[in-house]
Amino acid sequence: MSDRLETVKSLIAAHPDFPKPGILFRDVFPVLRNAKALRMLIDLLCEHIKSTVASADIIVGLESRGFLFGPMVAEQLGIAFVPVRKAGKLPGKTVSVSYTLEYGTDKFEAQEDSVKKGQKVIILDDLLATGGTMKAAIELMEKLGAVVELCLVVIELDDLKGRNKLNRPFYSLIHY
Ligand code: PRP
Ligand code: ADE
């Protein structure tokens, strides 16, 4: 593992039994308390995108922790940022999809005019657990006619095998 990745990983905290008994919660927020580590993380994400994706139009960030890194990556790459939000938060016409995650169920929405047919998107989130959230985001983007070039997360919980649900190019920086 590279020095930069080691630095970022060393800052990720683990909280047993949060938000429910039996869940070991991986907390990425301490990385944001360290400006140098945050810059390393954004650089690592951008470097992976540049080396694997020929061209992309949009970084799609998933509420809420995908909003932390998505706009920073989009700005560094010089492309758009589009949010996918939990139901009822976005104005105008929306498309929606329901999904299950490691500790519950939820509904995601995107604005109908946020992505044009054929646009190439990279979906970004902090963490992949069961993969339900990422799978829902893929479904939502493809409903809008987007082409999902890459699904990218900072942290992957390997035991849950969420990546097997995606059937799209996928990459994670840090594994537990
Ligand atoms: C967390 C995390 C991912 C999702 C992963 O979000 O940020 O989005 O769970 O779980 P999955 O792979 O099992 O679907 P959460 O829904 O807790 O929302 P938050 O980001 O608003 O805290
Ligand atoms: N989202 C789903 N499972 C999670 C976990 N174990 N830690 C942090 N976020 C999560």
CSV table of C-alpha atoms and ligand atoms in Angstrom, one decimal, residues 25 62-66 86 99-103 106 108 125-134, ligand 1:
chain,number,residue,atom,x,y,z
A,25,PHE,CA,-19.0,1.4,11.5
A,62,LEU,CA,-24.5,9.6,-3.3
A,63,GLU,CA,-26.1,11.2,-0.2
A,64,SER,CA,-24.7,11.9,2.1
A,65,ARG,CA,-21.1,10.9,2.4
A,66,GLY,CA,-20.6,10.8,-1.4
A,86,LYS,CA,-32.7,10.3,-0.4
A,99,TYR,CA,-33.1,-0.1,-2.2
A,100,THR,CA,-31.8,-2.0,0.9
A,101,LEU,CA,-28.6,-1.4,2.7
A,102,GLU,CA,-26.5,-3.0,5.5
A,103,TYR,CA,-28.8,-1.6,8.2
A,106,ASP,CA,-34.2,3.7,1.7
A,108,PHE,CA,-32.9,7.4,-3.9
A,125,ASP,CA,-19.4,7.1,-2.5
A,126,ASP,CA,-17.5,6.8,0.7
A,127,LEU,CA,-18.1,3.1,1.3
A,128,LEU,CA,-19.4,-0.1,-0.3
A,129,ALA,CA,-21.0,-2.6,2.2
A,130,THR,CA,-23.8,-4.8,0.8
A,131,GLY,CA,-23.7,-2.9,-2.5
A,132,GLY,CA,-27.4,-2.1,-2.3
A,133,THR,CA,-26.8,1.7,-2.4
A,134,MET,CA,-24.4,1.6,-5.3
B,1,PRP,C1,-23.8,4.4,3.9
B,1,PRP,C2,-22.6,4.6,3.0
B,1,PRP,C3,-23.0,4.1,1.7
B,1,PRP,C4,-24.0,3.0,2.1
B,1,PRP,C5,-23.3,1.6,1.8
B,1,PRP,O1,-24.7,5.4,3.7
B,1,PRP,O2,-22.2,6.0,3.0
B,1,PRP,O3,-23.7,5.1,1.0
B,1,PRP,O4,-24.3,3.1,3.5
B,1,PRP,O5,-24.1,0.6,2.2
B,1,PRP,P1,-24.6,-0.6,1.2
B,1,PRP,O6,-23.4,-0.9,0.4
B,1,PRP,O7,-24.9,-1.7,2.2
B,1,PRP,O8,-25.8,-0.1,0.5
B,1,PRP,P2,-26.1,5.6,4.6
B,1,PRP,O9,-27.2,5.0,3.8
B,1,PRP,O10,-25.8,5.1,5.9
B,1,PRP,O11,-26.3,7.1,4.5
B,1,PRP,P3,-25.4,8.4,4.9
B,1,PRP,O12,-24.3,8.4,3.9
B,1,PRP,O13,-26.4,9.5,4.7
B,1,PRP,O14,-24.9,8.2,6.3
